[in-house]
PDB file of C-alpha atoms and ligand atoms in Angstrom:
ATOM      1  CA  MET A  11       0.087   0.511   0.202  1.00  0.00           C
ATOM      2  CA  LEU A  12       2.601   2.359   1.052  1.00  0.00           C
ATOM      3  CA  LEU A  13       4.286   1.450  -2.268  1.00  0.00           C
ATOM      4  CA  LYS A  14       1.679   1.857  -4.503  1.00  0.00           C
ATOM      5  CA  HIS A  15       0.379   5.347  -2.853  1.00  0.00           C
ATOM      6  CA  GLY A  16       3.867   7.066  -1.157  1.00  0.00           C
ATOM      7  CA  HIS A  17       1.906   7.969   2.325  1.00  0.00           C
ATOM      8  CA  PRO A  18      -0.924   7.435   4.104  1.00  0.00           C
ATOM      9  CA  THR A  19      -3.218   9.464   0.697  1.00  0.00           C
ATOM     10  CA  ALA A  20      -7.135   9.195   0.944  1.00  0.00           C
ATOM     11  CA  GLU A  21      -6.868   6.254  -1.911  1.00  0.00           C
ATOM     12  CA  ALA A  22      -4.825   4.514   0.615  1.00  0.00           C
ATOM     13  CA  MET A  23      -7.084   4.569   3.365  1.00  0.00           C
ATOM     14  CA  VAL A  24     -10.065   4.191   1.401  1.00  0.00           C
ATOM     15  CA  GLU A  25      -8.449   1.198  -0.285  1.00  0.00           C
ATOM     16  CA  SER A  26      -6.921  -0.119   2.660  1.00  0.00           C
ATOM     17  CA  THR A  27     -10.101   0.060   4.229  1.00  0.00           C
ATOM     18  CA  LEU A  28     -12.257  -1.483   1.337  1.00  0.00           C
ATOM     19  CA  ARG A  29      -9.969  -4.371   2.146  1.00  0.00           C
ATOM     20  CA  TRP A  30     -10.496  -4.762   5.999  1.00  0.00           C
ATOM     21  CA  ILE A  31     -14.233  -4.752   5.283  1.00  0.00           C
ATOM     22  CA  LYS A  32     -14.125  -7.549   2.850  1.00  0.00           C
ATOM     23  CA  PHE A  33     -12.102  -9.560   5.209  1.00  0.00           C
ATOM     24  CA  PHE A  34     -14.797  -8.931   8.102  1.00  0.00           C
ATOM     25  CA  GLU A  35     -17.331  -9.745   5.446  1.00  0.00           C
ATOM     26  CA  GLU A  36     -15.683 -12.980   4.758  1.00  0.00           C
ATOM     27  CA  GLU A  37     -16.064 -13.474   8.373  1.00  0.00           C
ATOM     28  CA  LYS A  38     -19.810 -13.213   8.443  1.00  0.00           C
ATOM     29  CA  PHE A  39     -18.462 -10.193  10.790  1.00  0.00           C
ATOM     30  CA  HIS A  40     -20.954  -7.128   9.978  1.00  0.00           C
ATOM     31  CA  ASP A  41     -20.947  -5.287  13.700  1.00  0.00           C
ATOM     32  CA  ILE A  42     -18.189  -2.339  11.935  1.00  0.00           C
ATOM     33  CA  VAL A  43     -18.142   1.282  12.697  1.00  0.00           C
ATOM     34  CA  LEU A  44     -15.480   3.315  10.244  1.00  0.00           C
ATOM     35  CA  SER A  45     -13.341   5.552  10.994  1.00  0.00           C
ATOM     36  CA  LEU A  46     -10.748   7.636   8.422  1.00  0.00           C
ATOM     37  CA  LYS A  47      -8.939  10.157   9.726  1.00  0.00           C
ATOM     38  CA  SER A  48      -5.821  12.068   9.043  1.00  0.00           C
ATOM     39  CA  ALA A  49      -4.098  14.896  10.529  1.00  0.00           C
ATOM     40  CA  ASP A  50      -4.244  16.478   7.418  1.00  0.00           C
ATOM     41  CA  VAL A  51      -7.573  18.467   6.835  1.00  0.00           C
ATOM     42  CA  ASP A  52      -7.986  17.606   2.953  1.00  0.00           C
ATOM     43  CA  ALA A  53      -6.828  13.726   3.101  1.00  0.00           C
ATOM     44  CA  SER A  54      -9.288  13.155   5.917  1.00  0.00           C
ATOM     45  CA  VAL A  55     -12.607  15.134   3.821  1.00  0.00           C
ATOM     46  CA  LYS A  56     -11.992  12.927   0.555  1.00  0.00           C
ATOM     47  CA  ALA A  57     -11.224   9.554   2.155  1.00  0.00           C
ATOM     48  CA  GLN A  58     -14.381  10.424   4.775  1.00  0.00           C
ATOM     49  CA  ASN A  59     -16.290  11.579   1.514  1.00  0.00           C
ATOM     50  CA  ILE A  60     -15.233   8.619  -0.557  1.00  0.00           C
ATOM     51  CA  ILE A  61     -15.627   6.093   1.724  1.00  0.00           C
ATOM     52  CA  SER A  62     -19.475   6.676   2.178  1.00  0.00           C
ATOM     53  CA  GLY A  63     -20.421   6.591  -1.412  1.00  0.00           C
ATOM     54  CA  LYS A  64     -18.970   3.011  -1.314  1.00  0.00           C
ATOM     55  CA  THR A  65     -20.376   1.342   1.870  1.00  0.00           C
ATOM     56  CA  ASN A  66     -23.345   2.028   4.497  1.00  0.00           C
ATOM     57  CA  TYR A  67     -21.338   1.233   7.408  1.00  0.00           C
ATOM     58  CA  PRO A  68     -21.992   3.597   9.709  1.00  0.00           C
ATOM     59  CA  LEU A  69     -18.840   6.292  10.035  1.00  0.00           C
ATOM     60  CA  HIS A  70     -16.506   8.013  12.195  1.00  0.00           C
ATOM     61  CA  ILE A  71     -15.700  11.061  10.877  1.00  0.00           C
ATOM     62  CA  GLY A  72     -13.198  13.853  11.981  1.00  0.00           C
ATOM     63  CA  VAL A  73     -10.095  15.385  11.497  1.00  0.00           C
ATOM     64  CA  THR A  74      -7.316  13.137  14.147  1.00  0.00           C
ATOM     65  CA  GLU A  75      -4.252  15.028  16.531  1.00  0.00           C
ATOM     66  CA  ALA A  76      -5.300  18.089  15.137  1.00  0.00           C
ATOM     67  CA  GLY A  77      -3.220  19.897  17.264  1.00  0.00           C
ATOM     68  CA  THR A  78      -3.736  22.442  20.251  1.00  0.00           C
ATOM     69  CA  LEU A  79      -6.671  24.762  21.109  1.00  0.00           C
ATOM     70  CA  ILE A  80      -6.997  27.214  18.112  1.00  0.00           C
ATOM     71  CA  SER A  81      -5.810  25.232  15.276  1.00  0.00           C
ATOM     72  CA  GLY A  82      -7.573  22.425  16.547  1.00  0.00           C
ATOM     73  CA  ILE A  83     -11.000  24.224  16.639  1.00  0.00           C
ATOM     74  CA  VAL A  84     -10.000  25.882  12.707  1.00  0.00           C
ATOM     75  CA  LYS A  85      -9.109  22.404  11.426  1.00  0.00           C
ATOM     76  CA  THR A  86     -11.836  20.342  12.901  1.00  0.00           C
ATOM     77  CA  SER A  87     -14.451  22.857  12.058  1.00  0.00           C
ATOM     78  CA  ILE A  88     -13.439  23.612   8.181  1.00  0.00           C
ATOM     79  CA  GLY A  89     -13.129  19.406   8.141  1.00  0.00           C
ATOM     80  CA  VAL A  90     -16.435  18.113   9.706  1.00  0.00           C
ATOM     81  CA  SER A  91     -18.443  20.473   8.489  1.00  0.00           C
ATOM     82  CA  ALA A  92     -17.168  20.173   4.942  1.00  0.00           C
ATOM     83  CA  LEU A  93     -19.102  16.602   5.712  1.00  0.00           C
ATOM     84  CA  LEU A  94     -22.250  17.150   8.256  1.00  0.00           C
ATOM     85  CA  LYS A  95     -24.202  19.137   5.507  1.00  0.00           C
ATOM     86  CA  LYS A  96     -23.659  16.610   3.298  1.00  0.00           C
ATOM     87  CA  ASN A  97     -24.882  14.532   5.257  1.00  0.00           C
ATOM     88  CA  ILE A  98     -21.560  12.424   5.740  1.00  0.00           C
ATOM     89  CA  GLY A  99     -21.162  11.049   9.634  1.00  0.00           C
ATOM     90  CA  ASP A 100     -22.696   9.295  12.287  1.00  0.00           C
ATOM     91  CA  THR A 101     -20.277  10.291  15.159  1.00  0.00           C
ATOM     92  CA  PHE A 102     -17.002  12.492  15.220  1.00  0.00           C
ATOM     93  CA  ARG A 103     -14.662  13.698  17.952  1.00  0.00           C
ATOM     94  CA  VAL A 104     -12.781  16.759  18.488  1.00  0.00           C
ATOM     95  CA  SER A 105      -9.544  15.023  18.489  1.00  0.00           C
ATOM     96  CA  ILE A 106      -6.847  18.424  19.930  1.00  0.00           C
ATOM     97  CA  THR A 107      -4.623  18.993  22.513  1.00  0.00           C
ATOM     98  CA  GLU A 108      -7.477  20.209  25.244  1.00  0.00           C
ATOM     99  CA  ASP A 109      -9.276  18.722  28.093  1.00  0.00           C
ATOM    100  CA  PRO A 110     -11.863  16.682  27.035  1.00  0.00           C
ATOM    101  CA  LEU A 111     -14.725  18.829  28.419  1.00  0.00           C
ATOM    102  CA  ILE A 112     -13.849  21.206  26.414  1.00  0.00           C
ATOM    103  CA  GLN A 113     -13.418  18.553  23.397  1.00  0.00           C
ATOM    104  CA  VAL A 114     -16.964  17.965  24.013  1.00  0.00           C
ATOM    105  CA  LYS A 115     -17.702  21.580  24.380  1.00  0.00           C
ATOM    106  CA  ILE A 116     -16.738  22.693  20.815  1.00  0.00           C
ATOM    107  CA  ALA A 117     -18.413  19.636  19.125  1.00  0.00           C
ATOM    108  CA  LYS A 118     -21.624  20.753  20.405  1.00  0.00           C
ATOM    109  CA  GLU A 119     -21.060  24.211  19.773  1.00  0.00           C
ATOM    110  CA  ILE A 120     -20.185  22.937  15.567  1.00  0.00           C
ATOM    111  CA  LEU A 121     -24.140  21.264  15.962  1.00  0.00           C
ATOM    112  CA  ASN A 122     -25.121  23.521  16.798  1.00  0.00           C
ATOM    113  CA  THR A 123     -23.512  26.258  14.797  1.00  0.00           C
ATOM    114  CA  LEU A 124     -24.889  23.725  11.873  1.00  0.00           C
ATOM    115  CA  GLY A 125     -28.672  23.629  12.860  1.00  0.00           C
ATOM    116  CA  LEU A 126     -27.872  20.203  13.854  1.00  0.00           C
ATOM    117  CA  ARG A 127     -28.722  19.947  17.982  1.00  0.00           C
ATOM    118  CA  GLU A 128     -31.104  21.567  19.647  1.00  0.00           C
ATOM    119  CA  ARG A 129     -29.607  24.566  20.321  1.00  0.00           C
ATOM    120  CA  GLY A 130     -28.525  26.066  23.582  1.00  0.00           C
ATOM    121  CA  SER A 131     -28.312  29.517  24.518  1.00  0.00           C
ATOM    122  CA  GLU A 132     -26.953  31.547  22.236  1.00  0.00           C
ATOM    123  CA  ILE A 133     -23.904  34.528  23.009  1.00  0.00           C
ATOM    124  CA  ILE A 134     -24.245  37.455  20.608  1.00  0.00           C
ATOM    125  CA  SER A 135     -20.940  39.056  21.370  1.00  0.00           C
ATOM    126  CA  CYS A 136     -18.646  41.849  20.149  1.00  0.00           C
ATOM    127  CA  PRO A 137     -15.115  42.297  19.689  1.00  0.00           C
ATOM    128  CA  SER A 138     -14.431  45.342  21.010  1.00  0.00           C
ATOM    129  CA  CYS A 139     -12.652  48.111  19.725  1.00  0.00           C
ATOM    130  CA  GLY A 140     -11.987  51.385  21.282  1.00  0.00           C
ATOM    131  CA  ARG A 141     -15.676  52.715  21.992  1.00  0.00           C
ATOM    132  CA  ALA A 142     -15.708  50.140  24.623  1.00  0.00           C
ATOM    133  CA  GLU A 143     -14.897  51.067  28.130  1.00  0.00           C
ATOM    134  CA  VAL A 144     -15.341  47.927  29.831  1.00  0.00           C
ATOM    135  CA  ASP A 145     -13.758  44.453  29.737  1.00  0.00           C
ATOM    136  CA  ILE A 146     -15.806  42.652  27.381  1.00  0.00           C
ATOM    137  CA  ARG A 147     -15.153  39.788  27.363  1.00  0.00           C
ATOM    138  CA  SER A 148     -14.896  38.960  31.050  1.00  0.00           C
ATOM    139  CA  ILE A 149     -18.293  39.868  30.805  1.00  0.00           C
ATOM    140  CA  ALA A 150     -19.209  37.960  27.848  1.00  0.00           C
ATOM    141  CA  LEU A 151     -17.712  34.806  28.942  1.00  0.00           C
ATOM    142  CA  ALA A 152     -19.889  35.266  32.798  1.00  0.00           C
ATOM    143  CA  VAL A 153     -22.908  35.708  30.670  1.00  0.00           C
ATOM    144  CA  GLU A 154     -21.517  32.533  28.415  1.00  0.00           C
ATOM    145  CA  GLN A 155     -21.539  30.503  31.910  1.00  0.00           C
ATOM    146  CA  ARG A 156     -24.504  31.401  33.524  1.00  0.00           C
ATOM    147  CA  ALA A 157     -26.628  30.915  30.586  1.00  0.00           C
ATOM    148  CA  GLU A 158     -25.732  27.065  30.541  1.00  0.00           C
ATOM    149  CA  SER A 159     -27.901  27.148  33.449  1.00  0.00           C
ATOM    150  CA  LEU A 160     -30.716  28.713  32.208  1.00  0.00           C
ATOM    151  CA  ALA A 161     -34.106  26.322  32.507  1.00  0.00           C
ATOM    152  CA  VAL A 162     -35.064  27.897  28.897  1.00  0.00           C
ATOM    153  CA  PRO A 163     -32.343  28.225  26.287  1.00  0.00           C
ATOM    154  CA  LYS A 164     -32.734  32.412  25.085  1.00  0.00           C
ATOM    155  CA  LYS A 165     -30.497  34.558  22.643  1.00  0.00           C
ATOM    156  CA  ILE A 166     -28.175  36.884  24.788  1.00  0.00           C
ATOM    157  CA  ALA A 167     -26.154  39.954  23.195  1.00  0.00           C
ATOM    158  CA  VAL A 168     -23.380  41.559  25.104  1.00  0.00           C
ATOM    159  CA  MET A 169     -21.992  44.569  23.441  1.00  0.00           C
ATOM    160  CA  GLY A 170     -19.142  46.860  24.237  1.00  0.00           C
ATOM    161  CA  CYS A 171     -21.241  49.999  24.028  1.00  0.00           C
ATOM    162  CA  VAL A 172     -24.401  51.683  24.007  1.00  0.00           C
ATOM    163  CA  VAL A 173     -24.368  53.011  20.035  1.00  0.00           C
ATOM    164  CA  ASN A 174     -24.228  49.497  18.616  1.00  0.00           C
ATOM    165  CA  ALA A 175     -26.274  47.473  21.570  1.00  0.00           C
ATOM    166  CA  ALA A 176     -29.847  48.559  20.841  1.00  0.00           C
ATOM    167  CA  GLY A 177     -29.858  47.366  17.085  1.00  0.00           C
ATOM    168  CA  GLU A 178     -28.195  44.499  18.294  1.00  0.00           C
ATOM    169  CA  ALA A 179     -29.923  43.479  21.285  1.00  0.00           C
ATOM    170  CA  ARG A 180     -33.430  43.728  19.463  1.00  0.00           C
ATOM    171  CA  GLU A 181     -32.397  40.962  17.750  1.00  0.00           C
ATOM    172  CA  ALA A 182     -31.540  39.278  20.681  1.00  0.00           C
ATOM    173  CA  ASP A 183     -34.429  37.793  24.065  1.00  0.00           C
ATOM    174  CA  TYR A 184     -32.123  40.187  26.424  1.00  0.00           C
ATOM    175  CA  GLY A 185     -28.864  42.441  26.008  1.00  0.00           C
ATOM    176  CA  ILE A 186     -26.094  44.479  27.599  1.00  0.00           C
ATOM    177  CA  GLY A 187     -25.286  47.073  26.347  1.00  0.00           C
ATOM    178  CA  CYS A 188     -21.932  49.254  28.252  1.00  0.00           C
ATOM    179  CA  GLY A 189     -21.184  52.312  29.251  1.00  0.00           C
ATOM    180  CA  LYS A 190     -18.319  53.936  31.171  1.00  0.00           C
ATOM    181  CA  GLY A 191     -18.299  51.910  34.379  1.00  0.00           C
ATOM    182  CA  LYS A 192     -22.280  50.781  33.946  1.00  0.00           C
ATOM    183  CA  GLY A 193     -24.445  49.061  31.335  1.00  0.00           C
ATOM    184  CA  ALA A 194     -28.051  49.129  29.876  1.00  0.00           C
ATOM    185  CA  ILE A 195     -30.320  45.782  30.152  1.00  0.00           C
ATOM    186  CA  PHE A 196     -32.172  45.453  27.387  1.00  0.00           C
ATOM    187  CA  LYS A 197     -35.514  42.948  26.581  1.00  0.00           C
ATOM    188  CA  LYS A 198     -36.031  42.806  23.323  1.00  0.00           C
ATOM    189  CA  GLY A 199     -34.206  45.910  22.448  1.00  0.00           C
ATOM    190  CA  VAL A 200     -36.316  47.874  24.939  1.00  0.00           C
ATOM    191  CA  VAL A 201     -33.859  49.177  27.747  1.00  0.00           C
ATOM    192  CA  ILE A 202     -35.198  47.461  31.054  1.00  0.00           C
ATOM    193  CA  LYS A 203     -32.730  48.920  33.418  1.00  0.00           C
ATOM    194  CA  THR A 204     -29.266  50.694  34.169  1.00  0.00           C
ATOM    195  CA  VAL A 205     -26.951  49.156  36.878  1.00  0.00           C
ATOM    196  CA  LYS A 206     -23.160  49.081  37.409  1.00  0.00           C
ATOM    197  CA  GLU A 207     -20.939  47.298  35.374  1.00  0.00           C
ATOM    198  CA  GLU A 208     -20.506  45.117  38.271  1.00  0.00           C
ATOM    199  CA  GLU A 209     -23.937  44.209  38.551  1.00  0.00           C
ATOM    200  CA  LEU A 210     -24.637  44.028  34.805  1.00  0.00           C
ATOM    201  CA  VAL A 211     -24.617  39.843  34.682  1.00  0.00           C
ATOM    202  CA  SER A 212     -26.328  39.186  38.046  1.00  0.00           C
ATOM    203  CA  GLU A 213     -29.138  41.772  37.617  1.00  0.00           C
ATOM    204  CA  LEU A 214     -28.844  40.447  33.829  1.00  0.00           C
ATOM    205  CA  PHE A 215     -30.069  37.087  34.868  1.00  0.00           C
ATOM    206  CA  GLU A 216     -32.238  37.799  38.149  1.00  0.00           C
ATOM    207  CA  LEU A 217     -34.507  39.349  35.247  1.00  0.00           C
ATOM    208  CA  ILE A 218     -34.052  36.001  32.958  1.00  0.00           C
ATOM    209  CA  GLU A 219     -34.596  33.737  35.549  1.00  0.00           C
ATOM    210  CA  ALA A 220     -37.635  35.986  36.990  1.00  0.00           C
ATOM    211  CA  GLU A 221     -39.217  35.952  33.928  1.00  0.00           C
ATOM    212  CA  GLN A 222     -38.413  31.957  33.341  1.00  0.00           C
ATOM    213  CA  ASN A 223     -39.843  30.941  37.339  1.00  0.00           C
ATOM    214  CA  GLN A 224     -43.180  32.886  36.707  1.00  0.00           C
ATOM    215  CA  PRO A 225     -45.818  30.660  36.622  1.00  0.00           C
ATOM    216  CA  GLU A 226     -47.349  30.687  32.624  1.00  0.00           C
ATOM    217  CA  MET A 227     -51.173  32.396  33.303  1.00  0.00           C
ATOM    218  CA  ALA A 228     -53.739  30.380  32.674  1.00  0.00           C
TER     219      ALA A 228
HETATM  220  S1  SF4 B   8     -20.519  47.018  19.946  1.00  0.00           S
HETATM  221 FE1  SF4 B   8     -19.384  49.241  20.559  1.00  0.00          FE
HETATM  222  S2  SF4 B   8     -17.478  48.605  21.861  1.00  0.00           S
HETATM  223 FE2  SF4 B   8     -18.247  46.507  20.154  1.00  0.00          FE
HETATM  224  S3  SF4 B   8     -17.045  46.215  18.663  1.00  0.00           S
HETATM  225 FE3  SF4 B   8     -18.690  47.508  18.283  1.00  0.00          FE
HETATM  226  S4  SF4 B   8     -18.848  49.384  18.359  1.00  0.00           S
HETATM  227 FE4  SF4 B   8     -16.800  48.584  19.583  1.00  0.00          FE
END
């Protein structure tokens, strides 16, 4: 195989897989799950694409040994989404050098983004710029963490300034628009209250949770 293909190409992985399938089938063994992965995104995607057209066995997809956090997320997202969008793949792993809990979180986010999983809360947050007068990153992370435990998932906007907050917050269920040392809490684009910066996250979730805990009107 190595002499024929030179190195582990997509074609080599497919040929080798088909050989193993034939071997198992001749032994009357059909409880098979396929996994053809490479650390090379193109080779992985190509091999998984080809094999999906040649057999009906369940296929585990992904890019193996994709690296550390940032490069791993990029490689996995590019590889896996190209396949999932074509309905190829039954399981996948985010194979990166990170805590398994982070791997699962990234996998869920990929499925959420592709609309293949019932979404949890969605956080829309700005990248910050010279207009921001607060630490928007830590506020967005705190909001994301609190949102994980909401009984009913919500779309929440976290904006570094009030200029863009009103527009973005209109599209979200709730929102925060920050100013100097304080910020506004929005609901469907309407300002509900203005609070100190350090109280923004707790006040926002007090509002959301109070509304979620209200008994439904008959
Ligand atoms: S929302 Fe405001 S702070 Fe955030 S990037 Fe846009 S202009 Fe800058």
